[in-house]
Coordinates of C-alpha atoms in Angstrom, one line a residue:
Chain A
X1 CA 17.4 -20.5 -10.9
X2 CA 18.6 -17.5 -9.0
X3 CA 19.6 -16.2 -12.4
X4 CA 16.0 -16.0 -13.5
X5 CA 15.6 -13.2 -11.3
X6 CA 18.3 -11.0 -12.4
X7 CA 15.8 -8.7 -14.5
X8 CA 14.1 -8.2 -11.1
X9 CA 17.1 -7.4 -9.6
X10 CA 18.3 -4.8 -12.2
X11 CA 14.8 -3.3 -12.0
X12 CA 15.4 -2.8 -8.1
X13 CA 18.6 -1.3 -8.7
X14 CA 17.7 1.0 -11.2
X15 CA 14.3 2.3 -9.2
X16 CA 16.6 2.8 -6.2
X17 CA 19.6 4.2 -8.2
X18 CA 17.1 6.7 -10.0
X19 CA 15.8 7.8 -6.7
X20 CA 19.2 8.4 -5.3
X21 CA 20.6 10.0 -8.4
X22 CA 17.9 12.3 -8.5
X23 CA 18.2 13.4 -5.1
X24 CA 22.0 14.0 -5.1
X25 CA 21.6 16.1 -8.6
X26 CA 19.0 17.9 -7.5
X27 CA 20.7 18.6 -4.1
X28 CA 23.8 19.5 -6.1
X29 CA 22.6 21.7 -9.1
X30 CA 19.4 22.9 -8.0
X31 CA 19.1 26.8 -7.2
X32 CA 18.0 27.5 -3.7
X33 CA 16.2 30.6 -3.3
X34 CA 14.4 31.3 0.1
X35 CA 11.9 33.9 0.6
X36 CA 8.8 34.0 3.2
X37 CA 6.2 33.0 0.4
X38 CA 8.2 30.1 -0.9
X39 CA 8.7 28.6 2.3
X40 CA 5.2 28.4 3.5
X41 CA 3.3 25.4 3.6
X42 CA 0.6 25.0 0.9
X43 CA -1.9 22.3 -0.2
X44 CA -2.3 21.6 -4.1
X45 CA -1.1 25.0 -4.8
X46 CA -3.4 26.7 -2.3
X47 CA -3.0 28.0 1.0
X48 CA -3.1 25.8 3.6
X49 CA -6.3 25.1 5.5
X50 CA -6.3 23.6 8.8
X51 CA -3.4 21.6 10.5
X52 CA -1.2 19.2 8.7
X53 CA -1.0 16.5 11.4
X54 CA -4.7 15.3 11.6
X55 CA -6.1 12.4 12.8
X56 CA -7.1 10.1 9.6
X57 CA -10.5 8.7 9.0
X58 CA -11.3 5.2 9.9
X59 CA -12.3 5.0 6.5
X60 CA -8.8 4.4 5.1
X61 CA -8.0 1.8 7.6
X62 CA -11.4 -0.3 6.3
X63 CA -10.5 0.3 2.6
X64 CA -6.7 -0.9 3.5
X65 CA -8.4 -4.0 5.1
X66 CA -10.6 -4.6 2.0
X67 CA -7.7 -4.3 -0.3
X68 CA -5.8 -6.9 1.5
X69 CA -8.8 -9.4 1.4
X70 CA -8.7 -8.9 -2.5
X71 CA -5.3 -8.9 -2.4
X72 CA -5.3 -12.4 -1.0
X73 CA -7.7 -13.4 -3.8
X74 CA -4.8 -12.6 -6.1
X75 CA -2.7 -14.5 -4.3
X76 CA -4.7 -17.5 -4.9
X77 CA -5.2 -16.5 -8.6
X78 CA -1.7 -16.5 -9.3
X79 CA -0.7 -20.5 -8.9
X80 CA -4.0 -20.9 -10.7
X81 CA -2.7 -18.9 -13.8
X82 CA 0.4 -20.6 -13.8
X83 CA -1.2 -24.0 -14.5
X84 CA -4.5 -22.9 -16.4
X85 CA -3.0 -23.6 -19.8
X86 CA -1.8 -27.5 -18.7
X87 CA -5.4 -28.1 -17.0
X88 CA -7.5 -26.8 -20.1
X89 CA -6.6 -29.4 -22.1
X90 CA -8.0 -31.6 -19.9
X91 CA -11.5 -29.3 -19.8
X92 CA -13.0 -26.5 -18.8
X93 CA -13.5 -27.9 -15.3
X94 CA -10.2 -25.5 -14.0
X95 CA -11.9 -22.3 -15.4
X96 CA -15.1 -23.0 -13.2
X97 CA -13.3 -23.5 -10.1
X98 CA -11.9 -20.4 -10.1
X99 CA -15.7 -18.8 -11.0
X100 CA -16.8 -20.6 -8.1
X101 CA -14.0 -19.0 -6.0
X102 CA -14.6 -15.6 -7.6
X103 CA -18.3 -15.6 -7.3
X104 CA -18.1 -16.2 -3.6
X105 CA -15.8 -12.9 -3.2
X106 CA -18.2 -11.0 -5.5
X107 CA -20.8 -11.7 -3.4
X108 CA -18.7 -10.0 -0.6
X109 CA -17.8 -7.0 -2.6
X110 CA -21.5 -6.3 -3.4
X111 CA -22.2 -6.9 0.3
X112 CA -19.5 -4.1 1.3
X113 CA -20.9 -2.0 -1.7
X114 CA -24.4 -2.3 -0.4
X115 CA -23.7 -1.8 2.7
X116 CA -22.0 1.6 1.9
X117 CA -18.3 0.8 3.1
X118 CA -17.3 2.5 0.1
X119 CA -19.2 5.3 0.3
X120 CA -17.2 8.5 1.4
X121 CA -19.6 11.1 2.8
Chain B
X1 CA 28.4 -12.7 -8.2
X2 CA 25.3 -14.4 -6.7
X3 CA 27.2 -14.7 -3.3
X4 CA 27.7 -11.2 -3.3
X5 CA 23.9 -10.3 -4.1
X6 CA 22.8 -12.8 -1.3
X7 CA 25.1 -11.0 1.3
X8 CA 23.8 -7.4 0.3
X9 CA 20.4 -8.7 0.7
X10 CA 21.2 -10.4 4.2
X11 CA 22.8 -7.2 5.0
X12 CA 19.6 -5.2 3.9
X13 CA 17.3 -7.4 5.9
X14 CA 19.4 -7.4 9.1
X15 CA 20.1 -3.6 8.8
X16 CA 17.0 -2.6 8.2
X17 CA 15.4 -5.1 10.8
X18 CA 17.7 -3.4 13.4
X19 CA 16.3 0.3 12.2
X20 CA 12.7 -1.0 12.8
X21 CA 13.3 -1.6 16.7
X22 CA 16.1 1.4 17.1
X23 CA 14.2 4.1 15.5
X24 CA 12.6 6.5 17.5
X25 CA 9.9 7.6 15.7
X26 CA 7.3 5.0 14.9
X27 CA 6.8 5.9 11.3
X28 CA 10.3 5.5 10.4
X29 CA 10.2 2.1 11.9
X30 CA 7.5 1.3 9.6
X31 CA 9.3 2.4 6.9
X32 CA 12.6 0.4 7.7
X33 CA 10.1 -2.3 7.9
X34 CA 9.4 -2.1 4.2
X35 CA 13.3 -3.2 3.5
X36 CA 12.9 -5.7 5.6
X37 CA 10.2 -7.4 4.0
X38 CA 11.6 -7.0 0.5
X39 CA 15.0 -8.2 2.0
X40 CA 12.9 -11.4 3.2
X41 CA 11.4 -11.4 -0.3
X42 CA 15.2 -12.3 -1.8
X43 CA 16.2 -14.6 1.0
X44 CA 12.9 -16.6 -0.4
X45 CA 14.2 -16.4 -3.9
X46 CA 17.4 -17.8 -2.7
X47 CA 15.4 -20.9 -1.1
X48 CA 14.0 -21.7 -4.4
X49 CA 10.6 -20.5 -2.6
X50 CA 9.1 -18.4 -5.6
X51 CA 5.5 -18.5 -4.7
X52 CA 6.4 -17.2 -1.2
X53 CA 8.4 -14.6 -2.7
X54 CA 5.4 -13.4 -4.7
X55 CA 3.3 -13.7 -1.6
X56 CA 5.8 -11.7 0.5
X57 CA 5.6 -8.9 -2.0
X58 CA 2.0 -9.0 -2.7
X59 CA 1.0 -9.3 0.9
X60 CA 3.3 -8.0 3.3
X61 CA 5.0 -5.0 1.4
X62 CA 1.7 -4.3 -0.5
X63 CA -1.1 -4.8 2.1
X64 CA 0.4 -5.3 5.5
X65 CA 2.8 -2.6 5.6
X66 CA 0.2 0.0 4.3
X67 CA -2.3 -1.2 7.4
X68 CA 0.5 -0.5 9.5
X69 CA 1.3 2.9 8.4
X70 CA -2.5 3.6 8.4
X71 CA -2.6 2.2 11.8
X72 CA -0.1 4.7 13.1
X73 CA -1.8 7.8 11.1
X74 CA -5.3 6.7 12.8
X75 CA -3.8 6.8 16.4
X76 CA -4.5 9.7 18.5
X77 CA -0.8 11.0 19.0
X78 CA -0.5 11.9 15.6
X79 CA -1.4 15.3 16.4
X80 CA 1.8 15.7 18.7
X81 CA 4.9 16.2 16.3
X82 CA 6.9 13.2 17.2
X83 CA 5.4 9.5 17.5
X84 CA 7.7 7.7 19.4
X85 CA 8.3 4.6 21.1
X86 CA 11.0 4.3 23.8
X87 CA 13.0 1.2 24.5
X88 CA 12.6 0.3 27.9
X89 CA 14.7 -2.2 29.9
X90 CA 17.3 -2.7 27.6
X91 CA 19.5 -4.8 30.1
X92 CA 17.4 -7.3 30.7
X93 CA 15.9 -7.4 26.9
X94 CA 19.8 -7.9 25.7
X95 CA 20.3 -10.6 28.2
X96 CA 17.1 -12.5 27.0
X97 CA 18.2 -11.8 23.1
X98 CA 21.7 -13.3 24.2
X99 CA 20.0 -16.3 25.8
X100 CA 18.0 -17.0 22.6
X101 CA 21.0 -16.6 20.4
X102 CA 22.8 -18.9 22.5
X103 CA 20.0 -21.5 22.4
X104 CA 19.6 -21.3 18.6
X105 CA 23.3 -21.4 17.9
X106 CA 23.5 -24.3 20.0
X107 CA 20.7 -26.0 18.0
X108 CA 22.2 -25.1 14.8
X109 CA 25.7 -27.1 15.8
X110 CA 24.2 -30.1 17.1
X111 CA 21.3 -30.7 14.6
X112 CA 22.5 -33.4 12.2
X113 CA 21.9 -31.6 9.1
X114 CA 20.6 -33.5 6.1
X115 CA 23.1 -33.2 3.2
X116 CA 21.5 -32.8 -0.3
X117 CA 22.8 -32.6 -3.4
X118 CA 22.8 -29.5 -5.0
X119 CA 20.2 -30.2 -7.5
X120 CA 17.7 -27.3 -9.0
X121 CA 14.1 -28.0 -7.4
X122 CA 11.2 -27.1 -9.8
X123 CA 9.3 -23.9 -9.9
X124 CA 6.9 -24.3 -6.7
X125 CA 4.4 -21.9 -8.0
X126 CA 3.2 -24.7 -10.7
X127 CA 3.1 -27.3 -8.4
X128 CA 1.0 -25.1 -5.7
X129 CA -1.4 -24.5 -8.5
X130 CA -1.9 -28.4 -9.8
X131 CA -2.2 -29.0 -5.9
X132 CA -4.8 -26.4 -5.4
X133 CA -6.6 -27.6 -8.3
X134 CA -6.9 -31.0 -8.0
X135 CA -6.0 -32.5 -4.1
X136 CA -6.8 -29.4 -2.3
X137 CA -9.9 -27.8 -4.4
X138 CA -12.3 -28.3 -1.2
X139 CA -9.9 -26.1 1.1
X140 CA -9.5 -23.7 -1.9
X141 CA -12.9 -23.0 -2.2
X142 CA -13.2 -22.6 1.6
X143 CA -10.6 -20.4 1.5
X144 CA -12.9 -17.9 -0.3
X145 CA -15.6 -18.1 2.4
X146 CA -13.0 -17.4 5.0
X147 CA -12.1 -14.1 3.1
X148 CA -15.8 -13.7 2.5
X149 CA -16.2 -13.7 6.2
X150 CA -13.4 -11.1 6.7
X151 CA -14.9 -8.7 4.6
X152 CA -18.1 -8.8 6.1
X153 CA -16.4 -8.6 9.5
X154 CA -14.4 -5.6 8.5
X155 CA -17.5 -3.5 6.9
X156 CA -19.2 -4.5 10.5
X157 CA -16.5 -3.4 12.7
X158 CA -15.9 -0.2 10.9
X159 CA -19.8 0.8 11.1
X160 CA -19.8 0.3 14.5
X161 CA -16.7 3.0 14.7
X162 CA -18.9 5.5 13.0

Protein backbone atom coordinates (compact mmCIF):
# COMPACT_ATOMS: atom_id res chain seq x y z
CA UNK A 1 0.00 0.00 0.00
CA UNK A 2 2.87 2.36 0.72
CA UNK A 3 3.72 2.13 -2.97
CA UNK A 4 0.33 3.67 -3.82
CA UNK A 5 1.54 6.90 -2.24
CA UNK A 6 4.57 7.15 -4.51
CA UNK A 7 2.97 9.80 -6.80
CA UNK A 8 2.24 11.98 -3.75
CA UNK A 9 5.82 11.59 -2.57
CA UNK A 10 7.06 12.53 -6.04
CA UNK A 11 4.94 15.72 -5.94
CA UNK A 12 6.30 16.59 -2.49
CA UNK A 13 9.88 16.08 -3.65
CA UNK A 14 9.28 18.06 -6.86
CA UNK A 15 7.65 20.96 -4.98
CA UNK A 16 10.40 21.13 -2.38
CA UNK A 17 13.07 20.65 -5.02
CA UNK A 18 11.66 23.42 -7.21
CA UNK A 19 11.65 25.84 -4.29
CA UNK A 20 15.22 25.02 -3.27
CA UNK A 21 16.62 24.98 -6.80
CA UNK A 22 14.95 28.30 -7.64
CA UNK A 23 16.39 29.88 -4.50
CA UNK A 24 19.87 28.56 -5.17
CA UNK A 25 19.86 29.53 -8.87
CA UNK A 26 18.62 33.07 -8.25
CA UNK A 27 21.22 33.38 -5.52
CA UNK A 28 24.00 32.23 -7.85
CA UNK A 29 23.18 33.85 -11.20
CA UNK A 30 20.97 36.83 -10.24
CA UNK A 31 22.64 40.23 -10.62
CA UNK A 32 22.87 42.22 -7.43
CA UNK A 33 22.39 45.93 -7.89
CA UNK A 34 21.70 47.85 -4.74
CA UNK A 35 20.85 51.50 -4.46
CA UNK A 36 18.78 53.54 -2.06
CA UNK A 37 15.59 53.44 -4.13
CA UNK A 38 15.80 49.72 -4.74
CA UNK A 39 16.30 48.88 -1.08
CA UNK A 40 13.27 50.95 -0.07
CA UNK A 41 10.32 48.92 1.22
CA UNK A 42 7.20 49.18 -0.90
CA UNK A 43 3.69 47.83 -1.00
CA UNK A 44 2.30 46.63 -4.33
CA UNK A 45 4.59 48.95 -6.23
CA UNK A 46 3.72 52.10 -4.31
CA UNK A 47 5.53 53.75 -1.44
CA UNK A 48 4.96 52.36 2.02
CA UNK A 49 1.92 53.57 3.95
CA UNK A 50 2.33 53.14 7.69
CA UNK A 51 4.29 50.46 9.51
CA UNK A 52 4.84 46.89 8.35
CA UNK A 53 4.24 45.25 11.70
CA UNK A 54 0.66 46.09 12.50
CA UNK A 55 -1.77 44.15 14.59
CA UNK A 56 -4.09 42.20 12.31
CA UNK A 57 -7.84 42.63 12.49
CA UNK A 58 -9.81 40.06 14.49
CA UNK A 59 -11.69 39.49 11.22
CA UNK A 60 -8.81 37.36 9.93
CA UNK A 61 -9.13 35.10 12.94
CA UNK A 62 -12.90 34.79 12.48
CA UNK A 63 -12.50 33.92 8.81
CA UNK A 64 -9.91 31.27 9.77
CA UNK A 65 -12.30 29.84 12.38
CA UNK A 66 -15.14 29.66 9.87
CA UNK A 67 -12.77 28.10 7.37
CA UNK A 68 -11.83 25.31 9.80
CA UNK A 69 -15.51 24.51 10.39
CA UNK A 70 -16.16 24.10 6.67
CA UNK A 71 -12.85 22.26 6.43
CA UNK A 72 -14.19 19.66 8.85
CA UNK A 73 -17.35 19.47 6.73
CA UNK A 74 -15.12 18.41 3.83
CA UNK A 75 -13.52 15.76 6.06
CA UNK A 76 -17.00 14.23 6.42
CA UNK A 77 -17.63 14.53 2.69
CA UNK A 78 -14.52 12.52 1.86
CA UNK A 79 -15.47 9.03 3.21
CA UNK A 80 -18.99 9.64 1.92
CA UNK A 81 -17.69 10.27 -1.58
CA UNK A 82 -15.56 7.11 -1.44
CA UNK A 83 -18.56 4.83 -0.82
CA UNK A 84 -21.10 6.89 -2.78
CA UNK A 85 -21.18 4.70 -5.89
CA UNK A 86 -21.48 1.45 -3.93
CA UNK A 87 -24.45 2.74 -1.99
CA UNK A 88 -26.17 4.34 -4.97
CA UNK A 89 -27.14 0.91 -6.31
CA UNK A 90 -29.20 0.40 -3.13
CA UNK A 91 -31.19 3.60 -3.68
CA UNK A 92 -30.71 7.34 -3.33
CA UNK A 93 -30.81 7.27 0.49
CA UNK A 94 -27.10 8.02 0.77
CA UNK A 95 -27.59 11.18 -1.28
CA UNK A 96 -30.23 12.56 1.08
CA UNK A 97 -28.15 11.65 4.13
CA UNK A 98 -25.55 14.11 2.93
CA UNK A 99 -28.19 16.65 1.84
CA UNK A 100 -29.44 16.79 5.44
CA UNK A 101 -25.89 17.18 6.72
CA UNK A 102 -25.11 19.96 4.26
CA UNK A 103 -28.46 21.68 4.79
CA UNK A 104 -27.78 22.09 8.52
CA UNK A 105 -24.40 23.64 7.76
CA UNK A 106 -25.86 25.76 4.96
CA UNK A 107 -28.25 27.14 7.58
CA UNK A 108 -25.21 28.09 9.66
CA UNK A 109 -23.57 29.69 6.63
CA UNK A 110 -26.69 31.80 5.99
CA UNK A 111 -26.73 32.76 9.69
CA UNK A 112 -23.11 33.90 9.53
CA UNK A 113 -23.77 35.78 6.31
CA UNK A 114 -26.90 37.50 7.61
CA UNK A 115 -25.11 38.52 10.79
CA UNK A 116 -22.54 40.38 8.78
CA UNK A 117 -19.59 38.30 9.95
CA UNK A 118 -18.38 38.12 6.37
CA UNK A 119 -18.60 41.88 5.88
CA UNK A 120 -15.29 43.67 5.75
CA UNK A 121 -15.99 47.22 6.76
CA UNK B 1 13.54 2.02 -0.53
CA UNK B 2 10.39 2.23 1.57
CA UNK B 3 12.53 1.98 4.70
CA UNK B 4 14.69 4.91 3.59
CA UNK B 5 11.61 7.07 2.97
CA UNK B 6 10.25 6.07 6.39
CA UNK B 7 13.42 7.16 8.19
CA UNK B 8 13.56 10.42 6.23
CA UNK B 9 10.00 11.17 7.32
CA UNK B 10 10.86 10.26 10.91
CA UNK B 11 13.85 12.59 10.72
CA UNK B 12 11.74 15.46 9.35
CA UNK B 13 9.10 14.95 12.03
CA UNK B 14 11.46 14.81 15.00
CA UNK B 15 13.82 17.45 13.64
CA UNK B 16 11.06 19.97 12.97
CA UNK B 17 9.40 19.17 16.31
CA UNK B 18 12.71 20.03 17.94
CA UNK B 19 12.79 23.28 15.94
CA UNK B 20 9.30 24.12 17.24
CA UNK B 21 10.44 24.08 20.87
CA UNK B 22 13.95 25.34 20.19
CA UNK B 23 13.29 28.33 17.94
CA UNK B 24 13.34 31.70 19.66
CA UNK B 25 10.84 33.26 17.26
CA UNK B 26 7.21 32.20 17.61
CA UNK B 27 6.61 32.55 13.89
CA UNK B 28 9.52 30.22 13.08
CA UNK B 29 8.08 27.74 15.56
CA UNK B 30 4.74 27.89 13.76
CA UNK B 31 6.37 27.26 10.40
CA UNK B 32 8.43 24.38 11.82
CA UNK B 33 5.15 22.95 13.11
CA UNK B 34 4.04 22.76 9.46
CA UNK B 35 6.80 20.23 8.77
CA UNK B 36 5.95 18.30 11.93
CA UNK B 37 2.32 17.99 10.80
CA UNK B 38 3.34 16.87 7.31
CA UNK B 39 5.77 14.36 8.82
CA UNK B 40 3.04 12.95 11.05
CA UNK B 41 0.92 12.57 7.90
CA UNK B 42 3.66 10.42 6.45
CA UNK B 43 3.72 8.29 9.62
CA UNK B 44 -0.06 7.80 9.32
CA UNK B 45 0.44 6.58 5.77
CA UNK B 46 2.95 4.02 7.04
CA UNK B 47 0.39 2.92 9.66
CA UNK B 48 -2.14 2.29 6.84
CA UNK B 49 -4.34 5.05 8.28
CA UNK B 50 -5.15 6.77 4.98
CA UNK B 51 -8.21 8.60 6.29
CA UNK B 52 -6.28 10.04 9.24
CA UNK B 53 -3.56 11.14 6.84
CA UNK B 54 -6.09 13.11 4.79
CA UNK B 55 -7.60 14.62 7.95
CA UNK B 56 -4.13 15.58 9.15
CA UNK B 57 -3.43 17.48 5.93
CA UNK B 58 -6.87 19.06 5.53
CA UNK B 59 -7.51 20.04 9.15
CA UNK B 60 -4.13 20.43 10.82
CA UNK B 61 -1.96 21.73 7.99
CA UNK B 62 -4.75 23.59 6.21
CA UNK B 63 -6.71 24.86 9.17
CA UNK B 64 -5.18 24.70 12.63
CA UNK B 65 -1.81 25.99 11.49
CA UNK B 66 -3.38 28.99 9.74
CA UNK B 67 -5.27 29.67 12.97
CA UNK B 68 -2.04 29.50 14.98
CA UNK B 69 -0.24 31.89 12.61
CA UNK B 70 -3.19 34.31 12.68
CA UNK B 71 -3.18 33.96 16.46
CA UNK B 72 0.47 35.05 16.56
CA UNK B 73 -0.19 37.96 14.18
CA UNK B 74 -3.16 39.07 16.28
CA UNK B 75 -1.14 39.36 19.45
CA UNK B 76 -0.07 42.70 20.82
CA UNK B 77 3.65 42.21 20.64
CA UNK B 78 3.78 41.86 16.84
CA UNK B 79 4.54 45.60 16.83
CA UNK B 80 7.89 44.88 18.46
CA UNK B 81 10.14 43.13 16.00
CA UNK B 82 10.95 39.87 17.78
CA UNK B 83 8.02 37.95 19.12
CA UNK B 84 10.04 35.44 21.04
CA UNK B 85 9.42 32.92 23.71
CA UNK B 86 12.14 32.04 26.15
CA UNK B 87 12.82 28.56 27.44
CA UNK B 88 12.75 28.65 31.23
CA UNK B 89 13.79 26.04 33.75
CA UNK B 90 15.65 23.89 31.27
CA UNK B 91 17.23 21.76 33.99
CA UNK B 92 13.99 20.68 35.66
CA UNK B 93 12.35 20.27 32.24
CA UNK B 94 15.18 18.01 31.12
CA UNK B 95 14.80 15.84 34.22
CA UNK B 96 11.04 15.53 33.63
CA UNK B 97 11.58 14.66 29.95
CA UNK B 98 14.18 12.02 30.80
CA UNK B 99 11.81 10.55 33.41
CA UNK B 100 8.96 10.34 30.88
CA UNK B 101 11.28 8.79 28.28
CA UNK B 102 12.39 6.24 30.89
CA UNK B 103 8.81 5.29 31.82
CA UNK B 104 7.70 5.06 28.17
CA UNK B 105 10.79 3.08 27.18
CA UNK B 106 10.26 0.68 30.09
CA UNK B 107 6.62 0.25 28.99
CA UNK B 108 7.71 -0.52 25.43
CA UNK B 109 10.02 -3.28 26.61
CA UNK B 110 7.78 -4.94 29.22
CA UNK B 111 4.59 -4.91 27.09
CA UNK B 112 3.93 -8.29 25.43
CA UNK B 113 3.29 -7.00 21.92
CA UNK B 114 0.83 -8.86 19.72
CA UNK B 115 2.65 -10.12 16.66
CA UNK B 116 0.34 -10.13 13.65
CA UNK B 117 1.03 -11.63 10.26
CA UNK B 118 2.10 -8.89 7.88
CA UNK B 119 -1.08 -8.69 5.85
CA UNK B 120 -2.10 -5.48 4.15
CA UNK B 121 -5.19 -3.95 5.78
CA UNK B 122 -7.88 -2.59 3.48
CA UNK B 123 -8.31 1.13 2.83
CA UNK B 124 -9.86 2.72 5.89
CA UNK B 125 -11.73 5.52 4.07
CA UNK B 126 -14.27 3.17 2.51
CA UNK B 127 -14.86 1.35 5.81
CA UNK B 128 -15.32 4.62 7.66
CA UNK B 129 -17.71 5.85 4.96
CA UNK B 130 -19.75 2.66 5.14
CA UNK B 131 -19.97 2.84 8.94
CA UNK B 132 -20.88 6.54 8.89
CA UNK B 133 -23.67 6.00 6.38
CA UNK B 134 -25.17 2.93 8.08
CA UNK B 135 -24.30 2.23 11.73
CA UNK B 136 -23.38 5.75 12.80
CA UNK B 137 -25.81 7.81 10.76
CA UNK B 138 -27.25 9.66 13.76
CA UNK B 139 -23.86 10.71 15.19
CA UNK B 140 -22.94 11.81 11.66
CA UNK B 141 -25.95 14.12 11.40
CA UNK B 142 -25.45 15.32 14.98
CA UNK B 143 -21.90 16.26 14.03
CA UNK B 144 -23.34 18.82 11.62
CA UNK B 145 -25.34 20.31 14.52
CA UNK B 146 -22.10 20.53 16.51
CA UNK B 147 -20.44 22.35 13.62
CA UNK B 148 -23.48 24.64 13.38
CA UNK B 149 -23.04 25.46 17.06
CA UNK B 150 -19.36 26.25 16.46
CA UNK B 151 -20.29 28.54 13.55
CA UNK B 152 -22.78 30.51 15.63
CA UNK B 153 -20.39 30.66 18.60
CA UNK B 154 -17.53 31.96 16.45
CA UNK B 155 -19.75 34.68 15.01
CA UNK B 156 -21.06 35.73 18.41
CA UNK B 157 -17.64 35.81 20.04
CA UNK B 158 -16.05 37.88 17.32
CA UNK B 159 -18.88 40.38 17.40
CA UNK B 160 -18.30 41.02 21.10
CA UNK B 161 -14.67 41.77 20.36
CA UNK B 162 -15.64 44.66 18.13
